[in-house]
Amino acid sequence: MTGSTVAAGVTSRVLAFAAARCADPAALRDAAGISAEALDDHDARIPLERHIALLRVAKTMTGDRAFALHYGEAVNLAEVSVVGLIGYASETLLDAFVQLRRYSRIIVDLECGEGDRFELSVEDGAYWIVDHRTRPELHPELTEVAFAQMASGTRRFGNSDFVQEVRVTHADPGYRSEYERIFGAPVAFGCERNAMRINAAWLNRSARVQPPYVFGVLTRHADALLEQLDRGVTMRARVERAILPRLHTGATTMVQVARVLGHSRDTLYRKLAVEGVTFASILDDLRRRQALDYLAADRVSLNEVAYLVGFSDAAAFSRAFRRWTGDAPGKFRARSRAGTAS
């Protein structure tokens, strides 16, 4: 499977959480394009776009605008992923975070530039948990779920002042009070990054509720899942991940990407040819998909979309968009707002 994916167990738990709030499971799956069989194996993978669709459909069907935030607050990560179980078998909360950083791709495997998704950063004596995923503004639900699960997870060890401050890149969604209730800390929207300032004293607090033997069993299973995930990544997907952090520059070349991946240009050309694709077609299709995502998300201007997908001006972007879709970017966005864009 290529592209970003989510563990089926995570998607399945979202479905169950929505169903408990009176949403019809079959209708939810149909609307999100997910078959019942796809959720049978909790270690299987679901395309990220289907998972996001499920979160958004669930928000509509339950009438809960803060559905993703409430899901993150209520559902323990240990209920949905081996990564959560490893956290409870870790010695301290710091150790649990190290394991989350190591294995987070098992939960959601997505673009994060050239590093890990999560980082514990010390800045002027303050400790921050930073989410480094690429293009966070497209899927603010992922921020809501991850941060709410981290904050709520610490409360299972007692009343917590773990979170001191929250900063997110997306705009205020209209339920600020729920953010402040769940995090128990000031929340700022429209920031440059997604990050939580935390109380460093909590990092040394004991987290282990499982014997050390269990830690070894669980991490061996997680390592096997990571290996399986890596085997399923095609060269096309690796090229896309190398391009994404540079897409906005409009100057990404095959030579540059080959160097990032540790290949010569000729070797990369041959590996892509085996998969029946070219570097130019991957770049063009990636720009198309990102443009559709940005326009549908409706959070940046048309000029900003053009820049983000690597075009030097709006006119060039408009010509390319017409070639991709037969439509003008502005008309596509208007139809998306009306819910009629395919």
Short mmCIF file of C-alpha atoms in Angstrom, two decimals:
data_model
loop_
_atom_site.label_atom_id
_atom_site.label_comp_id
_atom_site.label_asym_id
_atom_site.label_seq_id
_atom_site.Cartn_x
_atom_site.Cartn_y
_atom_site.Cartn_z
CA MET A 1 0.00 0.00 0.00
CA THR A 2 1.34 3.45 -0.91
CA GLY A 3 0.79 6.79 0.79
CA SER A 4 -0.18 7.66 4.34
CA THR A 5 -2.04 5.03 6.35
CA VAL A 6 -3.64 4.44 9.74
CA ALA A 7 -3.80 1.21 11.75
CA ALA A 8 -7.19 -0.42 11.23
CA GLY A 9 -7.56 -0.81 15.01
CA VAL A 10 -7.48 2.97 15.38
CA THR A 11 -10.09 3.47 12.67
CA SER A 12 -12.24 0.72 14.15
CA ARG A 13 -12.22 2.43 17.56
CA VAL A 14 -13.28 5.75 15.99
CA LEU A 15 -16.21 3.88 14.43
CA ALA A 16 -17.17 2.34 17.78
CA PHE A 17 -16.91 5.68 19.57
CA ALA A 18 -19.24 7.28 17.02
CA ALA A 19 -21.64 4.33 17.19
CA ALA A 20 -21.84 4.75 20.97
CA ARG A 21 -23.07 8.27 20.24
CA CYS A 22 -25.96 6.98 18.14
CA ALA A 23 -24.32 7.14 14.69
CA ASP A 24 -25.10 4.19 12.41
CA PRO A 25 -21.88 2.14 11.86
CA ALA A 26 -22.82 0.92 8.37
CA ALA A 27 -23.72 4.44 7.27
CA LEU A 28 -20.44 5.75 8.70
CA ARG A 29 -18.39 3.12 6.84
CA ASP A 30 -20.25 3.69 3.58
CA ALA A 31 -19.84 7.46 3.77
CA ALA A 32 -16.11 7.12 4.49
CA GLY A 33 -15.57 4.41 1.85
CA ILE A 34 -14.37 1.77 4.33
CA SER A 35 -15.49 -1.85 4.11
CA ALA A 36 -16.31 -3.87 7.21
CA GLU A 37 -13.72 -6.47 6.16
CA ALA A 38 -10.97 -3.82 6.11
CA LEU A 39 -11.37 -3.42 9.88
CA ASP A 40 -11.24 -7.13 10.80
CA ASP A 41 -7.47 -7.17 11.37
CA HIS A 42 -6.47 -4.36 13.75
CA ASP A 43 -2.91 -4.42 12.42
CA ALA A 44 -4.05 -3.90 8.81
CA ARG A 45 -3.74 -0.46 7.23
CA ILE A 46 -6.43 2.03 6.21
CA PRO A 47 -5.65 4.93 3.81
CA LEU A 48 -5.32 8.15 5.78
CA GLU A 49 -7.89 9.95 3.63
CA ARG A 50 -10.50 7.30 4.54
CA HIS A 51 -9.72 7.65 8.23
CA ILE A 52 -10.04 11.45 8.04
CA ALA A 53 -13.29 11.05 6.11
CA LEU A 54 -14.61 8.83 8.91
CA LEU A 55 -13.71 11.42 11.56
CA ARG A 56 -15.50 14.14 9.61
CA VAL A 57 -18.56 12.04 8.81
CA ALA A 58 -18.75 11.04 12.48
CA LYS A 59 -18.67 14.72 13.46
CA THR A 60 -21.68 15.33 11.23
CA MET A 61 -23.65 12.22 12.20
CA THR A 62 -23.12 12.70 15.94
CA GLY A 63 -23.70 16.45 15.81
CA ASP A 64 -20.46 16.93 17.78
CA ARG A 65 -18.23 19.60 16.24
CA ALA A 66 -15.44 18.61 18.65
CA PHE A 67 -15.76 14.88 17.88
CA ALA A 68 -12.02 14.29 17.27
CA LEU A 69 -11.08 16.18 20.41
CA HIS A 70 -13.61 14.23 22.50
CA TYR A 71 -12.44 10.95 20.97
CA GLY A 72 -8.85 11.76 21.95
CA GLU A 73 -9.96 12.66 25.47
CA ALA A 74 -12.06 9.52 26.00
CA VAL A 75 -10.17 6.74 24.21
CA ASN A 76 -6.97 5.45 25.77
CA LEU A 77 -4.27 4.75 23.18
CA ALA A 78 -3.74 1.36 24.84
CA GLU A 79 -7.25 0.41 23.69
CA VAL A 80 -6.40 0.80 20.03
CA SER A 81 -2.67 0.16 19.50
CA VAL A 82 0.26 -1.84 20.79
CA VAL A 83 2.04 1.53 21.07
CA GLY A 84 -0.25 2.50 23.94
CA LEU A 85 0.38 -0.81 25.67
CA ILE A 86 4.13 -0.25 25.35
CA GLY A 87 3.66 3.10 27.10
CA TYR A 88 2.11 1.35 30.09
CA ALA A 89 5.01 -1.10 30.16
CA SER A 90 7.61 1.71 30.14
CA GLU A 91 9.40 2.72 33.32
CA THR A 92 8.65 6.46 33.26
CA LEU A 93 6.53 8.89 31.24
CA LEU A 94 9.72 10.02 29.49
CA ASP A 95 10.41 6.42 28.49
CA ALA A 96 6.80 6.12 27.29
CA PHE A 97 7.29 9.21 25.10
CA VAL A 98 10.52 7.78 23.65
CA GLN A 99 8.59 4.67 22.64
CA LEU A 100 5.76 6.77 21.18
CA ARG A 101 8.32 8.64 19.09
CA ARG A 102 9.89 5.36 17.99
CA TYR A 103 6.65 3.59 17.07
CA SER A 104 4.19 6.38 16.18
CA ARG A 105 4.19 5.29 12.52
CA ILE A 106 2.36 2.14 13.58
CA ILE A 107 -0.56 4.32 14.67
CA VAL A 108 -0.49 6.82 11.79
CA ASP A 109 2.14 6.62 9.06
CA LEU A 110 2.37 10.01 7.36
CA GLU A 111 4.76 12.60 6.01
CA CYS A 112 6.98 14.25 8.62
CA GLY A 113 9.84 15.69 6.60
CA GLU A 114 13.07 13.84 7.30
CA GLY A 115 12.60 13.18 11.02
CA ASP A 116 10.15 11.67 13.48
CA ARG A 117 6.66 13.02 13.93
CA PHE A 118 7.05 13.84 17.63
CA GLU A 119 9.96 15.56 19.36
CA LEU A 120 10.64 16.57 22.95
CA SER A 121 12.28 19.97 22.59
CA VAL A 122 13.88 22.08 25.36
CA GLU A 123 13.68 25.80 24.59
CA ASP A 124 14.80 28.44 27.12
CA GLY A 125 14.31 25.94 29.91
CA ALA A 126 10.76 25.01 28.78
CA TYR A 127 9.89 21.51 27.61
CA TRP A 128 7.74 21.19 24.48
CA ILE A 129 6.21 18.19 22.74
CA VAL A 130 6.23 19.16 19.06
CA ASP A 131 4.27 17.51 16.24
CA HIS A 132 6.39 17.77 13.08
CA ARG A 133 4.01 16.23 10.53
CA THR A 134 3.92 17.87 7.12
CA ARG A 135 0.92 20.08 6.22
CA PRO A 136 -0.83 19.90 9.61
CA GLU A 137 -3.39 22.49 8.53
CA LEU A 138 -5.06 19.94 6.25
CA HIS A 139 -6.01 17.55 9.05
CA PRO A 140 -6.37 19.40 12.37
CA GLU A 141 -8.25 16.35 13.65
CA LEU A 142 -4.91 14.51 13.93
CA THR A 143 -3.60 17.23 16.23
CA GLU A 144 -6.75 17.13 18.35
CA VAL A 145 -6.66 13.35 18.77
CA ALA A 146 -2.92 13.07 19.50
CA PHE A 147 -2.66 15.97 21.96
CA ALA A 148 -5.90 15.10 23.76
CA GLN A 149 -4.75 11.48 24.17
CA MET A 150 -1.41 12.62 25.60
CA ALA A 151 -3.05 15.04 28.04
CA SER A 152 -5.76 12.62 29.12
CA GLY A 153 -3.30 9.73 29.36
CA THR A 154 -1.33 11.43 32.13
CA ARG A 155 -4.51 11.90 34.19
CA ARG A 156 -4.78 8.16 34.50
CA PHE A 157 -1.84 8.47 36.92
CA GLY A 158 -3.66 11.06 39.03
CA ASN A 159 -4.72 14.70 38.78
CA SER A 160 -2.32 16.32 36.38
CA ASP A 161 -0.81 19.70 35.57
CA PHE A 162 1.14 17.95 32.80
CA VAL A 163 0.09 20.40 30.07
CA GLN A 164 1.10 24.04 30.65
CA GLU A 165 0.28 25.57 27.26
CA VAL A 166 -1.02 24.42 23.86
CA ARG A 167 -0.27 25.95 20.46
CA VAL A 168 -1.86 24.74 17.22
CA THR A 169 -1.56 25.80 13.59
CA HIS A 170 -5.26 25.68 12.72
CA ALA A 171 -7.76 28.45 13.33
CA ASP A 172 -10.13 28.49 16.30
CA PRO A 173 -12.77 25.89 15.33
CA GLY A 174 -15.40 27.49 17.55
CA TYR A 175 -15.10 25.32 20.65
CA ARG A 176 -12.17 26.90 22.46
CA SER A 177 -13.80 26.16 25.81
CA GLU A 178 -13.55 22.41 25.13
CA TYR A 179 -9.84 22.75 24.37
CA GLU A 180 -9.26 24.61 27.62
CA ARG A 181 -11.35 22.13 29.61
CA ILE A 182 -9.53 19.09 28.21
CA PHE A 183 -6.02 20.50 28.40
CA GLY A 184 -6.50 22.59 31.53
CA ALA A 185 -4.14 25.17 30.05
CA PRO A 186 -4.16 28.24 27.75
CA VAL A 187 -4.63 27.41 24.05
CA ALA A 188 -3.43 29.55 21.13
CA PHE A 189 -4.71 29.02 17.58
CA GLY A 190 -3.12 29.99 14.24
CA CYS A 191 0.43 29.41 15.48
CA GLU A 192 3.50 28.41 13.48
CA ARG A 193 3.58 24.87 14.86
CA ASN A 194 1.62 22.30 16.83
CA ALA A 195 3.21 22.00 20.26
CA MET A 196 2.39 21.48 23.94
CA ARG A 197 4.50 22.96 26.73
CA ILE A 198 4.63 20.43 29.52
CA ASN A 199 5.61 20.20 33.17
CA ALA A 200 9.04 18.54 33.05
CA ALA A 201 8.57 17.16 36.57
CA TRP A 202 6.12 14.66 35.12
CA LEU A 203 8.72 13.08 32.83
CA ASN A 204 10.30 11.09 35.66
CA ARG A 205 6.98 9.89 37.05
CA SER A 206 6.48 6.12 36.98
CA ALA A 207 4.32 4.90 34.11
CA ARG A 208 4.75 1.15 34.44
CA VAL A 209 1.59 -0.84 35.13
CA GLN A 210 2.91 -3.93 33.33
CA PRO A 211 5.91 -6.12 34.29
CA PRO A 212 9.20 -5.60 32.41
CA TYR A 213 8.74 -8.92 30.60
CA VAL A 214 5.66 -7.53 28.88
CA PHE A 215 7.70 -4.59 27.52
CA GLY A 216 9.95 -6.98 25.61
CA VAL A 217 7.04 -8.97 24.19
CA LEU A 218 5.23 -5.84 23.03
CA THR A 219 8.26 -4.13 21.50
CA ARG A 220 9.14 -7.27 19.51
CA HIS A 221 5.63 -7.21 18.07
CA ALA A 222 5.91 -3.49 17.33
CA ASP A 223 9.28 -3.97 15.61
CA ALA A 224 7.70 -6.63 13.39
CA LEU A 225 4.87 -4.24 12.49
CA LEU A 226 7.38 -1.49 11.62
CA GLU A 227 9.32 -3.91 9.42
CA GLN A 228 6.12 -4.95 7.68
CA LEU A 229 5.20 -1.30 7.19
CA ASP A 230 8.58 -0.54 5.64
CA ARG A 231 8.33 -3.50 3.27
CA GLY A 232 5.01 -2.18 2.01
CA VAL A 233 6.46 1.24 1.11
CA THR A 234 7.01 1.52 -2.64
CA MET A 235 9.74 3.58 -4.26
CA ARG A 236 7.01 5.94 -5.47
CA ALA A 237 5.90 6.52 -1.88
CA ARG A 238 9.50 7.11 -0.78
CA VAL A 239 9.96 9.65 -3.59
CA GLU A 240 6.74 11.43 -2.60
CA ARG A 241 7.90 11.67 1.00
CA ALA A 242 11.22 13.12 -0.13
CA ILE A 243 9.48 15.68 -2.36
CA LEU A 244 6.83 16.88 0.08
CA PRO A 245 9.02 19.02 2.39
CA ARG A 246 10.48 20.69 -0.73
CA LEU A 247 7.33 20.89 -2.84
CA HIS A 248 6.71 24.58 -2.13
CA THR A 249 10.13 25.51 -3.54
CA GLY A 250 9.07 24.53 -7.06
CA ALA A 251 12.64 23.47 -7.78
CA THR A 252 12.79 19.84 -6.66
CA THR A 253 14.80 17.73 -9.10
CA MET A 254 15.25 14.02 -9.60
CA VAL A 255 18.95 14.37 -8.77
CA GLN A 256 18.12 16.00 -5.41
CA VAL A 257 15.59 13.33 -4.47
CA ALA A 258 17.89 10.52 -5.56
CA ARG A 259 20.60 11.94 -3.29
CA VAL A 260 18.17 12.09 -0.33
CA LEU A 261 17.23 8.44 -0.92
CA GLY A 262 20.87 7.36 -1.25
CA HIS A 263 20.67 6.50 -4.96
CA SER A 264 22.13 7.82 -8.17
CA ARG A 265 19.75 9.42 -10.66
CA ASP A 266 20.02 6.41 -12.97
CA THR A 267 19.28 3.95 -10.16
CA LEU A 268 16.20 5.90 -9.09
CA TYR A 269 15.06 6.05 -12.72
CA ARG A 270 15.31 2.26 -13.02
CA LYS A 271 13.54 1.60 -9.72
CA LEU A 272 10.66 3.87 -10.70
CA ALA A 273 10.46 2.28 -14.15
CA VAL A 274 9.93 -1.10 -12.48
CA GLU A 275 6.85 0.38 -10.80
CA GLY A 276 5.67 1.87 -14.10
CA VAL A 277 6.08 5.52 -13.13
CA THR A 278 8.42 8.43 -13.81
CA PHE A 279 9.71 11.15 -11.53
CA ALA A 280 7.86 13.80 -13.57
CA SER A 281 4.54 11.96 -13.31
CA ILE A 282 4.95 11.52 -9.54
CA LEU A 283 5.71 15.21 -9.06
CA ASP A 284 2.77 16.26 -11.22
CA ASP A 285 0.33 13.91 -9.50
CA LEU A 286 1.58 14.94 -6.06
CA ARG A 287 0.99 18.59 -6.90
CA ARG A 288 -2.49 17.73 -8.13
CA ARG A 289 -3.45 15.81 -4.98
CA GLN A 290 -2.03 18.45 -2.65
CA ALA A 291 -3.84 21.21 -4.54
CA LEU A 292 -7.15 19.34 -4.23
CA ASP A 293 -6.55 18.84 -0.51
CA TYR A 294 -5.70 22.49 0.11
CA LEU A 295 -8.67 23.75 -1.89
CA ALA A 296 -11.10 21.37 -0.21
CA ALA A 297 -9.74 22.25 3.26
CA ASP A 298 -10.45 25.92 2.43
CA ARG A 299 -7.94 27.32 4.91
CA VAL A 300 -5.52 29.19 2.59
CA SER A 301 -5.98 31.55 -0.36
CA LEU A 302 -5.66 30.49 -4.00
CA ASN A 303 -2.32 32.31 -4.27
CA GLU A 304 -1.09 30.46 -1.18
CA VAL A 305 -2.20 27.13 -2.65
CA ALA A 306 -0.24 27.89 -5.80
CA TYR A 307 2.87 28.60 -3.70
CA LEU A 308 2.45 25.57 -1.47
CA VAL A 309 2.33 23.16 -4.40
CA GLY A 310 5.35 24.71 -6.10
CA PHE A 311 4.09 27.20 -8.69
CA SER A 312 5.74 30.58 -9.11
CA ASP A 313 2.47 32.37 -9.88
CA ALA A 314 -1.29 31.84 -9.73
CA ALA A 315 -1.68 31.84 -13.52
CA ALA A 316 0.65 28.86 -13.96
CA PHE A 317 -1.16 27.04 -11.16
CA SER A 318 -4.53 27.78 -12.74
CA ARG A 319 -3.40 26.35 -16.09
CA ALA A 320 -2.11 23.19 -14.42
CA PHE A 321 -5.30 22.82 -12.37
CA ARG A 322 -7.45 23.07 -15.50
CA ARG A 323 -5.29 20.37 -17.09
CA TRP A 324 -5.78 18.13 -14.04
CA THR A 325 -9.49 18.65 -13.49
CA GLY A 326 -10.96 20.62 -16.39
CA ASP A 327 -12.02 23.25 -13.85
CA ALA A 328 -10.70 26.53 -12.46
CA PRO A 329 -9.33 26.45 -8.88
CA GLY A 330 -11.85 29.04 -7.69
CA LYS A 331 -14.79 27.15 -9.13
CA PHE A 332 -13.57 23.89 -7.58
CA ARG A 333 -13.31 25.54 -4.17
CA ALA A 334 -16.81 27.02 -4.51
CA ARG A 335 -18.21 23.60 -5.39
CA SER A 336 -16.35 22.06 -2.44
CA ARG A 337 -17.94 24.58 -0.11
CA ALA A 338 -21.33 23.62 -1.53
CA GLY A 339 -20.51 19.92 -1.13
CA THR A 340 -20.76 19.17 -4.85
CA ALA A 341 -17.10 18.66 -5.83
CA SER A 342 -16.06 15.11 -6.59
#
